[in-house]
Amino acid sequence: MKVYTKHGDKGMTSLASGMQIFKSDERVEAMGDLDELTSQIGLAKVLVRDDSLRAGLQRVQKALITVMASVADGRTQKNV
């Protein structure tokens, strides 16, 4: 089922906090890059046989997900 608002998004998207930012904002790109990286780490966890390495990858993946949540929140951002 397709949904049309007939208003378009005007190049904007919402962060988890509800804050509106342009899709060209560096945070949107950062979230996409972090998401891709966590996906690749997930693939590596499936392929690796060493339990110690798998556990290390799990820790890195969890840390990246926490970073991504902070970026997506918007309220934690400082104006630079």
N, CA and C atoms as an extended XYZ file, in Angstrom:
240
Properties=species:S:1:pos:R:3:atomname:S:1:resname:S:1:resid:I:1 pbc="F F F"
N         0.842       -1.167        0.000 N   MET     1
C         0.000        0.000        0.000 CA  MET     1
C         0.894        1.238        0.000 C   MET     1
N         0.658        2.139       -0.919 N   LYS     2
C         1.415        3.379       -1.000 CA  LYS     2
C         0.643        4.496       -0.317 C   LYS     2
N         1.397        5.360        0.367 N   VAL     3
C         0.793        6.495        1.057 CA  VAL     3
C         1.376        7.770        0.466 C   VAL     3
N         0.511        8.668        0.075 N   TYR     4
C         0.924        9.951       -0.473 CA  TYR     4
C         0.342       11.065        0.380 C   TYR     4
N         1.194       12.014        0.776 N   THR     5
C         0.705       13.141        1.573 CA  THR     5
C         0.345       14.332        0.696 C   THR     5
N         0.799       14.308       -0.550 N   LYS     6
C         0.583       15.389       -1.517 CA  LYS     6
C         1.284       16.689       -1.121 C   LYS     6
N         2.202       16.592       -0.162 N   HIS     7
C         2.956       17.770        0.265 CA  HIS     7
C         4.449       17.622        0.003 C   HIS     7
N         4.916       16.408       -0.172 N   GLY     8
C         6.349       16.183       -0.341 CA  GLY     8
C         7.079       16.394        0.978 C   GLY     8
N         8.331       16.005        1.010 N   ASP     9
C         9.077       16.144        2.256 CA  ASP     9
C         9.969       17.385        2.268 C   ASP     9
N        10.007       18.105        1.161 N   LYS    10
C        10.778       19.341        1.037 CA  LYS    10
C        12.250       19.148        1.405 C   LYS    10
N        12.734       17.904        1.229 N   GLY    11
C        14.139       17.615        1.507 CA  GLY    11
C        14.471       17.513        2.978 C   GLY    11
N        13.454       17.347        3.803 N   MET    12
C        13.649       17.296        5.251 CA  MET    12
C        13.364       15.893        5.772 C   MET    12
N        13.949       15.585        6.911 N   THR    13
C        13.674       14.343        7.615 CA  THR    13
C        13.695       14.632        9.102 C   THR    13
N        13.181       13.721        9.901 N   SER    14
C        13.108       13.925       11.349 CA  SER    14
C        14.126       13.058       12.065 C   SER    14
N        14.760       13.631       13.073 N   LEU    15
C        15.602       12.854       13.974 CA  LEU    15
C        14.696       12.195       15.006 C   LEU    15
N        15.247       11.322       15.817 N   ALA    16
C        14.454       10.614       16.825 CA  ALA    16
C        13.780       11.578       17.796 C   ALA    16
N        14.374       12.727       18.026 N   SER    17
C        13.821       13.730       18.937 CA  SER    17
C        12.652       14.492       18.324 C   SER    17
N        12.443       14.307       17.017 N   GLY    18
C        11.409       15.053       16.310 CA  GLY    18
C        11.960       16.277       15.597 C   GLY    18
N        13.215       16.602       15.875 N   MET    19
C        13.870       17.745       15.232 CA  MET    19
C        13.956       17.512       13.735 C   MET    19
N        13.589       18.521       12.947 N   GLN    20
C        13.641       18.427       11.493 CA  GLN    20
C        15.004       18.906       10.993 C   GLN    20
N        15.613       18.120       10.114 N   ILE    21
C        16.886       18.509        9.497 CA  ILE    21
C        16.812       18.198        8.009 C   ILE    21
N        17.671       18.851        7.232 N   PHE    22
C        17.737       18.561        5.817 CA  PHE    22
C        18.348       17.180        5.593 C   PHE    22
N        17.880       16.484        4.569 N   LYS    23
C        18.422       15.166        4.238 CA  LYS    23
C        19.891       15.254        3.830 C   LYS    23
N        20.339       16.437        3.466 N   SER    24
C        21.744       16.633        3.111 CA  SER    24
C        22.623       16.868        4.341 C   SER    24
N        22.028       16.920        5.525 N   ASP    25
C        22.767       17.148        6.766 CA  ASP    25
C        23.770       16.014        6.987 C   ASP    25
N        24.919       16.360        7.516 N   GLU    26
C        25.974       15.368        7.736 CA  GLU    26
C        25.550       14.283        8.717 C   GLU    26
N        24.599       14.565        9.584 N   ARG    27
C        24.111       13.542       10.525 CA  ARG    27
C        23.386       12.418        9.804 C   ARG    27
N        22.658       12.738        8.753 N   VAL    28
C        21.950       11.711        7.986 CA  VAL    28
C        22.971       10.784        7.326 C   VAL    28
N        23.992       11.366        6.742 N   GLU    29
C        25.041       10.553        6.124 CA  GLU    29
C        25.774        9.717        7.175 C   GLU    29
N        26.061       10.320        8.321 N   ALA    30
C        26.753        9.598        9.394 CA  ALA    30
C        25.923        8.411        9.867 C   ALA    30
N        24.609        8.610       10.032 N   MET    31
C        23.750        7.505       10.468 CA  MET    31
C        23.733        6.383        9.441 C   MET    31
N        23.703        6.734        8.157 N   GLY    32
C        23.742        5.724        7.109 CA  GLY    32
C        25.053        4.967        7.111 C   GLY    32
N        26.157        5.691        7.286 N   ASP    33
C        27.472        5.037        7.338 CA  ASP    33
C        27.590        4.118        8.542 C   ASP    33
N        27.118        4.582        9.699 N   LEU    34
C        27.164        3.749       10.904 CA  LEU    34
C        26.283        2.514       10.758 C   LEU    34
N        25.123        2.677       10.154 N   ASP    35
C        24.222        1.552        9.926 CA  ASP    35
C        24.873        0.513        9.019 C   ASP    35
N        25.505        0.987        7.951 N   GLU    36
C        26.195        0.082        7.031 CA  GLU    36
C        27.327       -0.650        7.740 C   GLU    36
N        28.083        0.066        8.556 N   LEU    37
C        29.191       -0.555        9.277 CA  LEU    37
C        28.694       -1.621       10.249 C   LEU    37
N        27.624       -1.318       10.991 N   THR    38
C        27.102       -2.319       11.925 CA  THR    38
C        26.570       -3.539       11.181 C   THR    38
N        26.028       -3.343        9.986 N   SER    39
C        25.566       -4.471        9.169 CA  SER    39
C        26.746       -5.339        8.734 C   SER    39
N        27.835       -4.703        8.326 N   GLN    40
C        29.018       -5.457        7.902 CA  GLN    40
C        29.639       -6.220        9.076 C   GLN    40
N        29.620       -5.605       10.247 N   ILE    41
C        30.121       -6.303       11.435 CA  ILE    41
C        29.230       -7.502       11.741 C   ILE    41
N        27.926       -7.347       11.558 N   GLY    42
C        27.009       -8.474       11.751 CA  GLY    42
C        27.335       -9.618       10.810 C   GLY    42
N        27.646       -9.307        9.565 N   LEU    43
C        28.038      -10.340        8.607 CA  LEU    43
C        29.332      -11.011        9.051 C   LEU    43
N        30.293      -10.217        9.500 N   ALA    44
C        31.562      -10.776        9.970 CA  ALA    44
C        31.336      -11.710       11.154 C   ALA    44
N        30.420      -11.348       12.051 N   LYS    45
C        30.127      -12.207       13.208 CA  LYS    45
C        29.590      -13.564       12.777 C   LYS    45
N        28.836      -13.592       11.704 N   VAL    46
C        28.292      -14.856       11.204 CA  VAL    46
C        29.404      -15.716       10.586 C   VAL    46
N        30.347      -15.059        9.938 N   LEU    47
C        31.386      -15.780        9.200 CA  LEU    47
C        32.573      -16.213       10.058 C   LEU    47
N        32.854      -15.482       11.131 N   VAL    48
C        34.032      -15.781       11.948 CA  VAL    48
C        33.774      -16.996       12.834 C   VAL    48
N        34.802      -17.785       13.038 N   ARG    49
C        34.660      -19.000       13.846 CA  ARG    49
C        35.207      -18.835       15.252 C   ARG    49
N        36.087      -17.876       15.447 N   ASP    50
C        36.721      -17.664       16.748 CA  ASP    50
C        35.749      -16.949       17.690 C   ASP    50
N        35.421      -17.606       18.809 N   ASP    51
C        34.445      -17.044       19.756 CA  ASP    51
C        34.917      -15.728       20.363 C   ASP    51
N        36.204      -15.610       20.627 N   SER    52
C        36.757      -14.387       21.206 CA  SER    52
C        36.620      -13.218       20.224 C   SER    52
N        36.923      -13.467       18.968 N   LEU    53
C        36.789      -12.435       17.942 CA  LEU    53
C        35.326      -12.061       17.753 C   LEU    53
N        34.460      -13.056       17.756 N   ARG    54
C        33.022      -12.795       17.615 CA  ARG    54
C        32.525      -11.919       18.764 C   ARG    54
N        32.993      -12.191       19.979 N   ALA    55
C        32.598      -11.390       21.144 CA  ALA    55
C        33.110       -9.956       21.011 C   ALA    55
N        34.326       -9.800       20.508 N   GLY    56
C        34.874       -8.463       20.297 CA  GLY    56
C        34.071       -7.690       19.263 C   GLY    56
N        33.700       -8.358       18.195 N   LEU    57
C        32.881       -7.720       17.166 CA  LEU    57
C        31.525       -7.314       17.734 C   LEU    57
N        30.981       -8.148       18.600 N   GLN    58
C        29.691       -7.841       19.246 CA  GLN    58
C        29.806       -6.560       20.079 C   GLN    58
N        30.895       -6.418       20.831 N   ARG    59
C        31.091       -5.219       21.656 CA  ARG    59
C        31.205       -3.967       20.783 C   ARG    59
N        31.962       -4.081       19.693 N   VAL    60
C        32.118       -2.939       18.780 CA  VAL    60
C        30.776       -2.580       18.165 C   VAL    60
N        30.020       -3.582       17.759 N   GLN    61
C        28.718       -3.349       17.141 CA  GLN    61
C        27.773       -2.645       18.116 C   GLN    61
N        27.737       -3.078       19.355 N   LYS    62
C        26.874       -2.439       20.356 CA  LYS    62
C        27.285       -0.990       20.592 C   LYS    62
N        28.601       -0.739       20.644 N   ALA    63
C        29.079        0.630       20.836 CA  ALA    63
C        28.666        1.519       19.663 C   ALA    63
N        28.772        1.010       18.443 N   LEU    64
C        28.385        1.785       17.262 CA  LEU    64
C        26.888        2.079       17.250 C   LEU    64
N        26.099        1.136       17.703 N   ILE    65
C        24.652        1.347       17.759 CA  ILE    65
C        24.328        2.450       18.771 C   ILE    65
N        25.058        2.495       19.868 N   THR    66
C        24.881        3.552       20.856 CA  THR    66
C        25.261        4.910       20.267 C   THR    66
N        26.359        4.942       19.519 N   VAL    67
C        26.775        6.185       18.861 CA  VAL    67
C        25.709        6.629       17.866 C   VAL    67
N        25.195        5.679       17.088 N   MET    68
C        24.175        6.015       16.099 CA  MET    68
C        22.918        6.576       16.772 C   MET    68
N        22.553        6.032       17.916 N   ALA    69
C        21.385        6.545       18.643 CA  ALA    69
C        21.615        7.983       19.086 C   ALA    69
N        22.826        8.299       19.516 N   SER    70
C        23.144        9.670       19.919 CA  SER    70
C        23.063       10.626       18.737 C   SER    70
N        23.561       10.198       17.610 N   VAL    71
C        23.502       11.034       16.403 CA  VAL    71
C        22.049       11.235       15.983 C   VAL    71
N        21.254       10.188       16.072 N   ALA    72
C        19.854       10.253       15.643 CA  ALA    72
C        18.990       11.062       16.607 C   ALA    72
N        19.426       11.214       17.844 N   ASP    73
C        18.636       11.923       18.843 CA  ASP    73
C        18.538       13.413       18.532 C   ASP    73
N        19.646       14.042       18.225 N   GLY    74
C        19.619       15.471       17.899 CA  GLY    74
C        19.723       16.370       19.109 C   GLY    74
N        19.173       15.944       20.227 N   ARG    75
C        19.248       16.774       21.448 CA  ARG    75
C        20.644       16.733       22.054 C   ARG    75
N        21.446       15.734       21.677 N   THR    76
C        22.782       15.603       22.236 CA  THR    76
C        23.818       16.337       21.413 C   THR    76
N        23.389       16.988       20.338 N   GLN    77
C        24.315       17.660       19.427 CA  GLN    77
C        24.657       19.047       19.943 C   GLN    77
N        25.912       19.390       19.819 N   LYS    78
C        26.349       20.750       20.134 CA  LYS    78
C        26.540       21.478       18.815 C   LYS    78
N        26.147       22.723       18.776 N   ASN    79
C        26.382       23.531       17.572 CA  ASN    79
C        27.865       23.802       17.463 C   ASN    79
N        28.420       23.458       16.321 N   VAL    80
C        29.859       23.644       16.110 CA  VAL    80
C        30.076       24.779       15.162 C   VAL    80
